[in-house]
Amino acid sequence: MRIISGKFKGRRLTAPKNLPVRPTTDMSKEALFNVLNNHFSFDGLKVLDLFAGTGNISYEFGSRGSDNITCVDGDFGCVKYIKQVAQEFDFNIAAIKSDVFKFLEKSNAAYDIIFADPPYNLPQAEFEKIVILIFERDMLHEDGMMIIEHSKHTKLDHLIHFSFQKNYGGSVFSFFEISDDETTEVADETDVSEEG
């Protein structure tokens, strides 16, 4: 995996092979940050990365200037690796080993951006629970954005605060925002293949 932009653009990272992860592809990651770049200035953003895995997404935020990042993952090896990389690059990342749902049920913090990349085979109800918990506990700032990465087989566009989605090959990013009028907007997004 590599960092695609910011201070450490082009730097490659090699995570231990035994980690139970499916990192977001570089093409999908670049597309995601193109969207975020239109909404945010990364300096000073408070970011929560759920099911953080290798920390791939968090390093991208760190390279772009975000200096308050929290990573949550249930795997000890993942958390250990994130701490190592954060120290090497001097990223302000707090890596927490925890079940994500237990973390959400206890957290009192609010964030500008929340990114979640659960295992694609997580049941539909568990994906929905992530969204429900975050909004029930007011974990997203009013002008913030939550993004969940999932497969095409998982549908989240019926949930409260759903805003739009982007499709990249076999991956889908669903975006959630707190709208002023509580109405949901379903954007007509073209499927973009990762090939070529």
N, C-alpha and C. Protein backbone atom coordinates (compact mmCIF):
# COMPACT_ATOMS: atom_id res chain seq x y z
N MET A 1 0.86 -1.19 0.00
CA MET A 1 0.00 0.00 0.00
C MET A 1 0.89 1.23 0.00
N ARG A 2 0.34 2.32 -0.51
CA ARG A 2 1.13 3.55 -0.56
C ARG A 2 0.27 4.73 -0.15
N ILE A 3 0.93 5.77 0.31
CA ILE A 3 0.25 7.03 0.62
C ILE A 3 0.15 7.83 -0.66
N ILE A 4 -1.06 8.25 -1.02
CA ILE A 4 -1.26 8.81 -2.37
C ILE A 4 -1.16 10.33 -2.43
N SER A 5 -1.17 11.00 -1.27
CA SER A 5 -1.08 12.46 -1.34
C SER A 5 -0.58 13.03 -0.02
N GLY A 6 -0.28 14.31 -0.04
CA GLY A 6 0.15 14.99 1.18
C GLY A 6 1.65 14.93 1.39
N LYS A 7 2.05 15.17 2.63
CA LYS A 7 3.46 15.27 3.00
C LYS A 7 4.26 14.02 2.64
N PHE A 8 3.64 12.87 2.77
CA PHE A 8 4.35 11.60 2.53
C PHE A 8 3.90 10.92 1.24
N LYS A 9 3.45 11.71 0.28
CA LYS A 9 2.98 11.17 -0.99
C LYS A 9 4.01 10.24 -1.61
N GLY A 10 3.53 9.07 -2.04
CA GLY A 10 4.40 8.11 -2.71
C GLY A 10 5.09 7.12 -1.80
N ARG A 11 5.04 7.37 -0.49
CA ARG A 11 5.70 6.44 0.44
C ARG A 11 4.94 5.12 0.49
N ARG A 12 5.67 4.03 0.37
CA ARG A 12 5.07 2.69 0.40
C ARG A 12 5.20 2.09 1.79
N LEU A 13 4.16 1.37 2.19
CA LEU A 13 4.14 0.71 3.48
C LEU A 13 3.85 -0.76 3.27
N THR A 14 4.56 -1.60 4.00
CA THR A 14 4.34 -3.05 3.89
C THR A 14 3.90 -3.59 5.24
N ALA A 15 2.62 -3.93 5.31
CA ALA A 15 2.07 -4.46 6.57
C ALA A 15 2.43 -5.94 6.70
N PRO A 16 2.51 -6.45 7.92
CA PRO A 16 2.74 -7.89 8.11
C PRO A 16 1.69 -8.70 7.36
N LYS A 17 2.11 -9.81 6.79
CA LYS A 17 1.20 -10.60 5.94
C LYS A 17 0.13 -11.33 6.72
N ASN A 18 0.31 -11.48 8.02
CA ASN A 18 -0.65 -12.27 8.80
C ASN A 18 -1.82 -11.45 9.35
N LEU A 19 -1.91 -10.18 8.99
CA LEU A 19 -3.02 -9.37 9.51
C LEU A 19 -4.32 -9.73 8.78
N PRO A 20 -5.43 -9.82 9.52
CA PRO A 20 -6.73 -10.20 8.91
C PRO A 20 -7.40 -8.99 8.26
N VAL A 21 -6.85 -8.52 7.14
CA VAL A 21 -7.33 -7.26 6.55
C VAL A 21 -7.59 -7.40 5.05
N ARG A 22 -8.37 -6.44 4.55
CA ARG A 22 -8.61 -6.28 3.12
C ARG A 22 -8.48 -4.78 2.86
N PRO A 23 -7.25 -4.30 2.66
CA PRO A 23 -7.05 -2.85 2.53
C PRO A 23 -7.82 -2.26 1.34
N THR A 24 -8.31 -1.04 1.54
CA THR A 24 -8.94 -0.29 0.45
C THR A 24 -7.91 -0.09 -0.66
N THR A 25 -8.31 -0.37 -1.90
CA THR A 25 -7.37 -0.24 -3.02
C THR A 25 -6.96 1.22 -3.22
N ASP A 26 -5.79 1.40 -3.82
CA ASP A 26 -5.31 2.76 -4.07
C ASP A 26 -6.29 3.56 -4.92
N MET A 27 -6.90 2.90 -5.92
CA MET A 27 -7.82 3.63 -6.80
C MET A 27 -9.07 4.07 -6.05
N SER A 28 -9.61 3.17 -5.24
CA SER A 28 -10.79 3.52 -4.44
C SER A 28 -10.45 4.61 -3.43
N LYS A 29 -9.28 4.48 -2.82
CA LYS A 29 -8.85 5.46 -1.82
C LYS A 29 -8.68 6.84 -2.45
N GLU A 30 -8.09 6.87 -3.63
CA GLU A 30 -7.90 8.16 -4.31
C GLU A 30 -9.24 8.79 -4.65
N ALA A 31 -10.19 7.96 -5.09
CA ALA A 31 -11.53 8.47 -5.41
C ALA A 31 -12.23 9.00 -4.16
N LEU A 32 -12.09 8.27 -3.06
CA LEU A 32 -12.69 8.71 -1.80
C LEU A 32 -12.15 10.07 -1.39
N PHE A 33 -10.83 10.24 -1.44
CA PHE A 33 -10.25 11.50 -0.99
C PHE A 33 -10.50 12.64 -1.96
N ASN A 34 -10.76 12.33 -3.21
CA ASN A 34 -11.20 13.38 -4.15
C ASN A 34 -12.54 13.95 -3.71
N VAL A 35 -13.43 13.08 -3.24
CA VAL A 35 -14.73 13.54 -2.73
C VAL A 35 -14.53 14.38 -1.46
N LEU A 36 -13.74 13.86 -0.53
CA LEU A 36 -13.54 14.55 0.74
C LEU A 36 -12.85 15.89 0.54
N ASN A 37 -11.96 15.94 -0.44
CA ASN A 37 -11.22 17.17 -0.73
C ASN A 37 -12.14 18.32 -1.14
N ASN A 38 -13.30 17.97 -1.69
CA ASN A 38 -14.27 18.99 -2.10
C ASN A 38 -15.11 19.51 -0.93
N HIS A 39 -15.02 18.81 0.22
CA HIS A 39 -15.85 19.18 1.37
C HIS A 39 -15.05 19.70 2.56
N PHE A 40 -13.76 19.33 2.63
CA PHE A 40 -13.02 19.62 3.85
C PHE A 40 -11.63 20.16 3.57
N SER A 41 -11.14 20.95 4.50
CA SER A 41 -9.71 21.23 4.61
C SER A 41 -9.19 20.27 5.67
N PHE A 42 -8.19 19.50 5.36
CA PHE A 42 -7.80 18.39 6.24
C PHE A 42 -7.09 18.84 7.51
N ASP A 43 -6.49 20.02 7.48
CA ASP A 43 -5.80 20.50 8.68
C ASP A 43 -6.77 20.61 9.85
N GLY A 44 -6.42 19.97 10.94
CA GLY A 44 -7.22 20.10 12.15
C GLY A 44 -8.44 19.22 12.23
N LEU A 45 -8.68 18.38 11.23
CA LEU A 45 -9.85 17.51 11.28
C LEU A 45 -9.71 16.47 12.38
N LYS A 46 -10.81 16.19 13.05
CA LYS A 46 -10.87 15.11 14.03
C LYS A 46 -11.49 13.90 13.34
N VAL A 47 -10.71 12.82 13.23
CA VAL A 47 -11.09 11.68 12.39
C VAL A 47 -11.19 10.41 13.24
N LEU A 48 -12.23 9.62 12.96
CA LEU A 48 -12.39 8.30 13.57
C LEU A 48 -12.37 7.26 12.47
N ASP A 49 -11.47 6.28 12.59
CA ASP A 49 -11.31 5.21 11.60
C ASP A 49 -11.68 3.90 12.27
N LEU A 50 -12.85 3.35 11.89
CA LEU A 50 -13.37 2.13 12.50
C LEU A 50 -13.05 0.91 11.64
N PHE A 51 -12.78 -0.21 12.29
CA PHE A 51 -12.27 -1.40 11.59
C PHE A 51 -11.04 -0.98 10.80
N ALA A 52 -10.11 -0.36 11.48
CA ALA A 52 -9.01 0.37 10.83
C ALA A 52 -8.04 -0.53 10.08
N GLY A 53 -7.94 -1.80 10.46
CA GLY A 53 -7.07 -2.73 9.74
C GLY A 53 -5.61 -2.29 9.78
N THR A 54 -5.02 -2.06 8.61
CA THR A 54 -3.62 -1.63 8.53
C THR A 54 -3.45 -0.15 8.87
N GLY A 55 -4.55 0.60 8.96
CA GLY A 55 -4.46 2.04 9.17
C GLY A 55 -4.33 2.83 7.89
N ASN A 56 -4.50 2.14 6.77
CA ASN A 56 -4.35 2.70 5.43
C ASN A 56 -5.02 4.06 5.26
N ILE A 57 -6.29 4.15 5.65
CA ILE A 57 -7.04 5.40 5.49
C ILE A 57 -6.52 6.48 6.44
N SER A 58 -6.19 6.09 7.66
CA SER A 58 -5.71 7.07 8.64
C SER A 58 -4.39 7.71 8.23
N TYR A 59 -3.50 6.92 7.62
CA TYR A 59 -2.22 7.49 7.18
C TYR A 59 -2.44 8.55 6.10
N GLU A 60 -3.47 8.34 5.30
CA GLU A 60 -3.80 9.31 4.25
C GLU A 60 -4.23 10.63 4.89
N PHE A 61 -5.08 10.55 5.92
CA PHE A 61 -5.47 11.76 6.65
C PHE A 61 -4.27 12.42 7.31
N GLY A 62 -3.42 11.61 7.93
CA GLY A 62 -2.24 12.15 8.60
C GLY A 62 -1.30 12.84 7.63
N SER A 63 -1.09 12.25 6.47
CA SER A 63 -0.21 12.84 5.46
C SER A 63 -0.75 14.17 4.96
N ARG A 64 -2.08 14.33 4.99
CA ARG A 64 -2.71 15.55 4.49
C ARG A 64 -2.89 16.60 5.59
N GLY A 65 -2.43 16.31 6.80
CA GLY A 65 -2.42 17.34 7.83
C GLY A 65 -3.40 17.17 8.97
N SER A 66 -4.23 16.12 8.93
CA SER A 66 -5.13 15.88 10.07
C SER A 66 -4.29 15.42 11.26
N ASP A 67 -4.51 16.03 12.42
CA ASP A 67 -3.63 15.74 13.55
C ASP A 67 -4.38 15.24 14.78
N ASN A 68 -5.59 14.73 14.56
CA ASN A 68 -6.36 14.16 15.67
C ASN A 68 -7.13 12.96 15.13
N ILE A 69 -6.46 11.81 15.09
CA ILE A 69 -7.00 10.62 14.44
C ILE A 69 -7.10 9.49 15.45
N THR A 70 -8.25 8.84 15.49
CA THR A 70 -8.45 7.68 16.35
C THR A 70 -8.74 6.47 15.48
N CYS A 71 -7.96 5.41 15.66
CA CYS A 71 -8.16 4.15 14.95
C CYS A 71 -8.68 3.11 15.93
N VAL A 72 -9.70 2.35 15.51
CA VAL A 72 -10.24 1.30 16.36
C VAL A 72 -10.25 -0.01 15.57
N ASP A 73 -9.67 -1.04 16.14
CA ASP A 73 -9.69 -2.36 15.52
C ASP A 73 -9.61 -3.41 16.61
N GLY A 74 -10.22 -4.55 16.37
CA GLY A 74 -10.24 -5.60 17.37
C GLY A 74 -9.03 -6.51 17.34
N ASP A 75 -8.17 -6.34 16.35
CA ASP A 75 -7.01 -7.23 16.20
C ASP A 75 -5.76 -6.59 16.80
N PHE A 76 -5.10 -7.32 17.68
CA PHE A 76 -3.91 -6.79 18.34
C PHE A 76 -2.81 -6.47 17.33
N GLY A 77 -2.61 -7.34 16.35
CA GLY A 77 -1.57 -7.12 15.36
C GLY A 77 -1.79 -5.85 14.56
N CYS A 78 -3.03 -5.58 14.20
CA CYS A 78 -3.36 -4.35 13.46
C CYS A 78 -3.04 -3.12 14.29
N VAL A 79 -3.46 -3.14 15.55
CA VAL A 79 -3.25 -1.98 16.43
C VAL A 79 -1.75 -1.76 16.64
N LYS A 80 -1.00 -2.83 16.81
CA LYS A 80 0.44 -2.73 17.00
C LYS A 80 1.10 -2.12 15.77
N TYR A 81 0.67 -2.55 14.57
CA TYR A 81 1.26 -2.03 13.34
C TYR A 81 0.93 -0.54 13.16
N ILE A 82 -0.31 -0.15 13.45
CA ILE A 82 -0.70 1.26 13.33
C ILE A 82 0.15 2.12 14.26
N LYS A 83 0.37 1.65 15.48
CA LYS A 83 1.20 2.42 16.42
C LYS A 83 2.63 2.58 15.90
N GLN A 84 3.16 1.53 15.27
CA GLN A 84 4.52 1.59 14.72
C GLN A 84 4.61 2.62 13.60
N VAL A 85 3.65 2.58 12.68
CA VAL A 85 3.67 3.52 11.56
C VAL A 85 3.46 4.95 12.04
N ALA A 86 2.53 5.13 12.98
CA ALA A 86 2.26 6.47 13.52
C ALA A 86 3.52 7.07 14.14
N GLN A 87 4.28 6.23 14.83
CA GLN A 87 5.52 6.70 15.45
C GLN A 87 6.56 7.05 14.37
N GLU A 88 6.66 6.19 13.35
CA GLU A 88 7.64 6.40 12.29
C GLU A 88 7.39 7.70 11.52
N PHE A 89 6.11 7.99 11.26
CA PHE A 89 5.75 9.17 10.46
C PHE A 89 5.37 10.37 11.32
N ASP A 90 5.38 10.20 12.63
CA ASP A 90 5.00 11.25 13.56
C ASP A 90 3.55 11.71 13.32
N PHE A 91 2.67 10.73 13.08
CA PHE A 91 1.25 11.01 12.97
C PHE A 91 0.63 10.99 14.37
N ASN A 92 -0.30 11.91 14.63
CA ASN A 92 -1.01 11.92 15.90
C ASN A 92 -2.21 10.97 15.81
N ILE A 93 -1.91 9.67 15.92
CA ILE A 93 -2.93 8.64 15.82
C ILE A 93 -3.01 7.88 17.14
N ALA A 94 -4.21 7.81 17.69
CA ALA A 94 -4.46 6.97 18.86
C ALA A 94 -5.05 5.66 18.36
N ALA A 95 -4.32 4.56 18.53
CA ALA A 95 -4.78 3.25 18.08
C ALA A 95 -5.35 2.49 19.27
N ILE A 96 -6.61 2.09 19.16
CA ILE A 96 -7.32 1.46 20.27
C ILE A 96 -7.74 0.05 19.87
N LYS A 97 -7.37 -0.93 20.69
CA LYS A 97 -7.83 -2.30 20.45
C LYS A 97 -9.17 -2.47 21.15
N SER A 98 -10.20 -2.63 20.37
CA SER A 98 -11.54 -2.76 20.93
C SER A 98 -12.49 -3.33 19.87
N ASP A 99 -13.50 -4.03 20.33
CA ASP A 99 -14.62 -4.34 19.46
C ASP A 99 -15.27 -3.02 19.06
N VAL A 100 -15.50 -2.83 17.79
CA VAL A 100 -16.00 -1.53 17.31
C VAL A 100 -17.36 -1.19 17.93
N PHE A 101 -18.23 -2.16 18.04
CA PHE A 101 -19.57 -1.87 18.57
C PHE A 101 -19.50 -1.49 20.05
N LYS A 102 -18.64 -2.15 20.82
CA LYS A 102 -18.47 -1.76 22.22
C LYS A 102 -17.89 -0.36 22.33
N PHE A 103 -16.95 -0.04 21.44
CA PHE A 103 -16.38 1.31 21.44
C PHE A 103 -17.46 2.35 21.17
N LEU A 104 -18.29 2.10 20.16
CA LEU A 104 -19.35 3.07 19.81
C LEU A 104 -20.36 3.23 20.94
N GLU A 105 -20.66 2.14 21.63
CA GLU A 105 -21.65 2.20 22.70
C GLU A 105 -21.16 3.00 23.91
N LYS A 106 -19.83 3.12 24.05
CA LYS A 106 -19.27 3.81 25.22
C LYS A 106 -18.73 5.20 24.90
N SER A 107 -18.51 5.49 23.63
CA SER A 107 -17.83 6.74 23.25
C SER A 107 -18.72 7.96 23.48
N ASN A 108 -18.08 9.04 23.96
CA ASN A 108 -18.78 10.31 24.13
C ASN A 108 -18.20 11.39 23.22
N ALA A 109 -17.27 11.00 22.35
CA ALA A 109 -16.59 11.98 21.49
C ALA A 109 -17.37 12.19 20.19
N ALA A 110 -17.10 13.33 19.55
CA ALA A 110 -17.69 13.65 18.25
C ALA A 110 -16.56 13.95 17.26
N TYR A 111 -16.81 13.67 15.99
CA TYR A 111 -15.75 13.74 14.98
C TYR A 111 -16.23 14.49 13.74
N ASP A 112 -15.25 15.00 12.98
CA ASP A 112 -15.56 15.65 11.70
C ASP A 112 -15.79 14.61 10.60
N ILE A 113 -14.97 13.57 10.62
CA ILE A 113 -15.10 12.48 9.64
C ILE A 113 -15.02 11.15 10.37
N ILE A 114 -15.97 10.28 10.07
CA ILE A 114 -15.94 8.91 10.58
C ILE A 114 -15.91 7.99 9.37
N PHE A 115 -14.89 7.15 9.31
CA PHE A 115 -14.77 6.18 8.22
C PHE A 115 -14.84 4.77 8.81
N ALA A 116 -15.66 3.92 8.21
CA ALA A 116 -15.78 2.54 8.68
C ALA A 116 -15.62 1.59 7.51
N ASP A 117 -14.77 0.60 7.68
CA ASP A 117 -14.53 -0.40 6.64
C ASP A 117 -14.67 -1.79 7.25
N PRO A 118 -15.91 -2.18 7.58
CA PRO A 118 -16.11 -3.49 8.21
C PRO A 118 -15.82 -4.62 7.21
N PRO A 119 -15.66 -5.84 7.72
CA PRO A 119 -15.57 -6.98 6.80
C PRO A 119 -16.80 -7.00 5.89
N TYR A 120 -16.58 -7.26 4.61
CA TYR A 120 -17.70 -7.23 3.66
C TYR A 120 -18.78 -8.27 4.00
N ASN A 121 -18.38 -9.35 4.71
CA ASN A 121 -19.36 -10.40 5.02
C ASN A 121 -20.11 -10.15 6.33
N LEU A 122 -19.92 -8.99 6.91
CA LEU A 122 -20.68 -8.63 8.10
C LEU A 122 -22.17 -8.60 7.74
N PRO A 123 -23.06 -9.13 8.59
CA PRO A 123 -24.49 -9.11 8.26
C PRO A 123 -25.01 -7.69 8.04
N GLN A 124 -26.01 -7.57 7.18
CA GLN A 124 -26.63 -6.28 6.88
C GLN A 124 -27.01 -5.53 8.16
N ALA A 125 -27.57 -6.25 9.12
CA ALA A 125 -28.03 -5.61 10.36
C ALA A 125 -26.88 -4.97 11.13
N GLU A 126 -25.68 -5.56 11.04
CA GLU A 126 -24.52 -5.01 11.73
C GLU A 126 -24.05 -3.72 11.07
N PHE A 127 -24.08 -3.69 9.74
CA PHE A 127 -23.77 -2.44 9.02
C PHE A 127 -24.73 -1.35 9.46
N GLU A 128 -26.02 -1.68 9.51
CA GLU A 128 -27.02 -0.70 9.90
C GLU A 128 -26.80 -0.23 11.34
N LYS A 129 -26.36 -1.16 12.19
CA LYS A 129 -26.13 -0.82 13.61
C LYS A 129 -25.04 0.23 13.76
N ILE A 130 -24.02 0.18 12.90
CA ILE A 130 -22.95 1.18 12.94
C ILE A 130 -23.54 2.57 12.75
N VAL A 131 -24.35 2.71 11.71
CA VAL A 131 -24.96 4.00 11.39
C VAL A 131 -25.87 4.46 12.53
N ILE A 132 -26.71 3.56 13.01
CA ILE A 132 -27.68 3.90 14.06
C ILE A 132 -26.96 4.37 15.34
N LEU A 133 -25.92 3.63 15.74
CA LEU A 133 -25.20 3.99 16.97
C LEU A 133 -24.53 5.36 16.85
N ILE A 134 -23.92 5.62 15.71
CA ILE A 134 -23.20 6.89 15.54
C ILE A 134 -24.14 8.08 15.64
N PHE A 135 -25.31 7.97 15.03
CA PHE A 135 -26.24 9.10 15.08
C PHE A 135 -27.00 9.16 16.39
N GLU A 136 -27.28 8.01 16.99
CA GLU A 136 -27.93 8.02 18.31
C GLU A 136 -27.05 8.68 19.36
N ARG A 137 -25.74 8.49 19.23
CA ARG A 137 -24.81 9.00 20.23
C ARG A 137 -24.19 10.34 19.83
N ASP A 138 -24.71 10.94 18.76
CA ASP A 138 -24.26 12.27 18.32
C ASP A 138 -22.74 12.32 18.12
N MET A 139 -22.22 11.33 17.45
CA MET A 139 -20.77 11.23 17.28
C MET A 139 -20.25 11.98 16.06
N LEU A 140 -21.15 12.49 15.22
CA LEU A 140 -20.73 13.22 14.03
C LEU A 140 -21.04 14.70 14.21
N HIS A 141 -20.04 15.53 13.97
CA HIS A 141 -20.27 16.98 14.03
C HIS A 141 -21.31 17.38 12.98
N GLU A 142 -21.95 18.51 13.22
CA GLU A 142 -23.07 18.93 12.38
C GLU A 142 -22.69 19.05 10.91
N ASP A 143 -21.47 19.52 10.65
CA ASP A 143 -21.03 19.66 9.26
C ASP A 143 -20.06 18.54 8.86
N GLY A 144 -20.12 17.43 9.59
CA GLY A 144 -19.22 16.32 9.34
C GLY A 144 -19.76 15.34 8.31
N MET A 145 -19.02 14.25 8.12
CA MET A 145 -19.39 13.25 7.14
C MET A 145 -18.96 11.88 7.64
N MET A 146 -19.86 10.92 7.47
CA MET A 146 -19.51 9.53 7.77
C MET A 146 -19.51 8.74 6.46
N ILE A 147 -18.51 7.87 6.32
CA ILE A 147 -18.40 7.04 5.12
C ILE A 147 -18.27 5.60 5.55
N ILE A 148 -19.06 4.73 4.93
CA ILE A 148 -18.93 3.30 5.17
C ILE A 148 -18.59 2.62 3.85
N GLU A 149 -17.52 1.82 3.87
CA GLU A 149 -17.14 1.04 2.70
C GLU A 149 -17.79 -0.33 2.82
N HIS A 150 -18.40 -0.80 1.72
CA HIS A 150 -19.08 -2.10 1.75
C HIS A 150 -19.18 -2.68 0.35
N SER A 151 -19.68 -3.89 0.25
CA SER A 151 -19.85 -4.52 -1.06
C SER A 151 -21.19 -4.09 -1.67
N LYS A 152 -21.37 -4.43 -2.93
CA LYS A 152 -22.62 -4.08 -3.61
C LYS A 152 -23.82 -4.83 -3.03
N HIS A 153 -23.55 -5.89 -2.28
CA HIS A 153 -24.65 -6.70 -1.73
C HIS A 153 -25.25 -6.07 -0.48
N THR A 154 -24.57 -5.11 0.10
CA THR A 154 -25.07 -4.42 1.30
C THR A 154 -25.72 -3.11 0.87
N LYS A 155 -26.94 -2.88 1.34
CA LYS A 155 -27.69 -1.68 0.98
C LYS A 155 -27.88 -0.78 2.21
N LEU A 156 -27.41 0.46 2.11
CA LEU A 156 -27.53 1.38 3.24
C LEU A 156 -28.28 2.66 2.88
N ASP A 157 -28.76 2.76 1.64
CA ASP A 157 -29.35 4.03 1.19
C ASP A 157 -30.74 4.30 1.77
N HIS A 158 -31.27 3.36 2.55
CA HIS A 158 -32.57 3.58 3.19
C HIS A 158 -32.44 4.16 4.59
N LEU A 159 -31.20 4.27 5.07
CA LEU A 159 -30.99 4.70 6.45
C LEU A 159 -31.02 6.22 6.60
N ILE A 160 -31.33 6.66 7.81
CA ILE A 160 -31.39 8.09 8.10
C ILE A 160 -30.04 8.74 7.85
N HIS A 161 -30.08 9.95 7.33
CA HIS A 161 -28.90 10.77 7.04
C HIS A 161 -28.08 10.26 5.85
N PHE A 162 -28.57 9.22 5.14
CA PHE A 162 -27.87 8.82 3.92
C PHE A 162 -27.87 9.98 2.94
N SER A 163 -26.71 10.24 2.32
CA SER A 163 -26.59 11.37 1.41
C SER A 163 -26.36 10.93 -0.04
N PHE A 164 -25.32 10.15 -0.28
CA PHE A 164 -25.05 9.66 -1.64
C PHE A 164 -24.08 8.49 -1.54
N GLN A 165 -23.87 7.83 -2.69
CA GLN A 165 -22.89 6.75 -2.69
C GLN A 165 -22.07 6.78 -3.97
N LYS A 166 -20.89 6.18 -3.88
CA LYS A 166 -19.99 6.07 -5.03
C LYS A 166 -19.59 4.61 -5.16
N ASN A 167 -19.57 4.13 -6.39
CA ASN A 167 -19.21 2.74 -6.66
C ASN A 167 -17.89 2.67 -7.41
N TYR A 168 -17.00 1.81 -6.92
CA TYR A 168 -15.71 1.61 -7.57
C TYR A 168 -15.42 0.12 -7.65
N GLY A 169 -15.62 -0.47 -8.82
CA GLY A 169 -15.41 -1.91 -8.97
C GLY A 169 -16.35 -2.65 -8.03
N GLY A 170 -15.79 -3.48 -7.17
CA GLY A 170 -16.61 -4.25 -6.23
C GLY A 170 -16.87 -3.53 -4.92
N SER A 171 -16.38 -2.31 -4.78
CA SER A 171 -16.52 -1.57 -3.53
C SER A 171 -17.52 -0.42 -3.68
N VAL A 172 -18.24 -0.16 -2.60
CA VAL A 172 -19.18 0.95 -2.56
C VAL A 172 -18.85 1.80 -1.34
N PHE A 173 -18.84 3.12 -1.51
CA PHE A 173 -18.74 4.04 -0.39
C PHE A 173 -20.10 4.70 -0.20
N SER A 174 -20.71 4.52 0.97
CA SER A 174 -21.96 5.21 1.29
C SER A 174 -21.63 6.38 2.22
N PHE A 175 -22.12 7.56 1.86
CA PHE A 175 -21.83 8.79 2.60
C PHE A 175 -23.07 9.23 3.37
N PHE A 176 -22.85 9.65 4.61
CA PHE A 176 -23.92 10.11 5.48
C PHE A 176 -23.59 11.50 6.00
N GLU A 177 -24.58 12.39 5.99
CA GLU A 177 -24.40 13.75 6.48
C GLU A 177 -25.64 14.17 7.25
N ILE A 178 -25.46 15.10 8.17
CA ILE A 178 -26.61 15.65 8.89
C ILE A 178 -27.16 16.80 8.08
N SER A 179 -28.30 16.56 7.44
CA SER A 179 -28.88 17.60 6.59
C SER A 179 -29.79 18.51 7.40
N ASP A 180 -29.94 19.74 6.91
CA ASP A 180 -30.77 20.72 7.62
C ASP A 180 -32.24 20.34 7.64
N ASP A 181 -32.69 19.71 6.55
CA ASP A 181 -34.12 19.44 6.44
C ASP A 181 -34.48 17.98 6.66
N GLU A 182 -33.47 17.17 7.04
CA GLU A 182 -33.69 15.76 7.33
C GLU A 182 -34.13 14.95 6.12
N THR A 183 -34.09 15.52 4.93
CA THR A 183 -34.45 14.74 3.75
C THR A 183 -33.21 14.07 3.21
N THR A 184 -33.40 12.93 2.59
CA THR A 184 -32.27 12.20 2.03
C THR A 184 -32.23 12.41 0.53
N GLU A 185 -31.03 12.47 0.04
CA GLU A 185 -30.83 12.67 -1.39
C GLU A 185 -30.12 11.44 -1.93
N VAL A 186 -30.72 10.77 -2.89
CA VAL A 186 -30.10 9.60 -3.49
C VAL A 186 -29.50 10.04 -4.81
N ALA A 187 -28.18 10.10 -4.84
CA ALA A 187 -27.49 10.57 -6.04
C ALA A 187 -27.43 9.45 -7.07
N ASP A 188 -27.53 9.81 -8.31
CA ASP A 188 -27.42 8.84 -9.41
C ASP A 188 -25.96 8.77 -9.81
N GLU A 189 -25.25 7.83 -9.20
CA GLU A 189 -23.82 7.72 -9.43
C GLU A 189 -23.51 6.66 -10.47
N THR A 190 -22.61 6.96 -11.35
CA THR A 190 -22.19 6.00 -12.35
C THR A 190 -21.17 5.04 -11.75
N ASP A 191 -21.33 3.76 -12.10
CA ASP A 191 -20.38 2.76 -11.63
C ASP A 191 -19.06 2.93 -12.35
N VAL A 192 -17.99 3.07 -11.58
CA VAL A 192 -16.68 3.27 -12.16
C VAL A 192 -15.85 2.02 -11.94
N SER A 193 -15.41 1.40 -13.00
CA SER A 193 -14.61 0.19 -12.87
C SER A 193 -13.19 0.55 -12.46
N GLU A 194 -12.56 -0.35 -11.71
CA GLU A 194 -11.18 -0.11 -11.31
C GLU A 194 -10.21 -0.58 -12.37
N GLU A 195 -10.70 -1.26 -13.37
CA GLU A 195 -9.78 -1.80 -14.38
C GLU A 195 -9.34 -0.72 -15.36
N GLY A 196 -8.16 -0.89 -15.88
CA GLY A 196 -7.68 0.04 -16.90
C GLY A 196 -7.00 1.21 -16.28
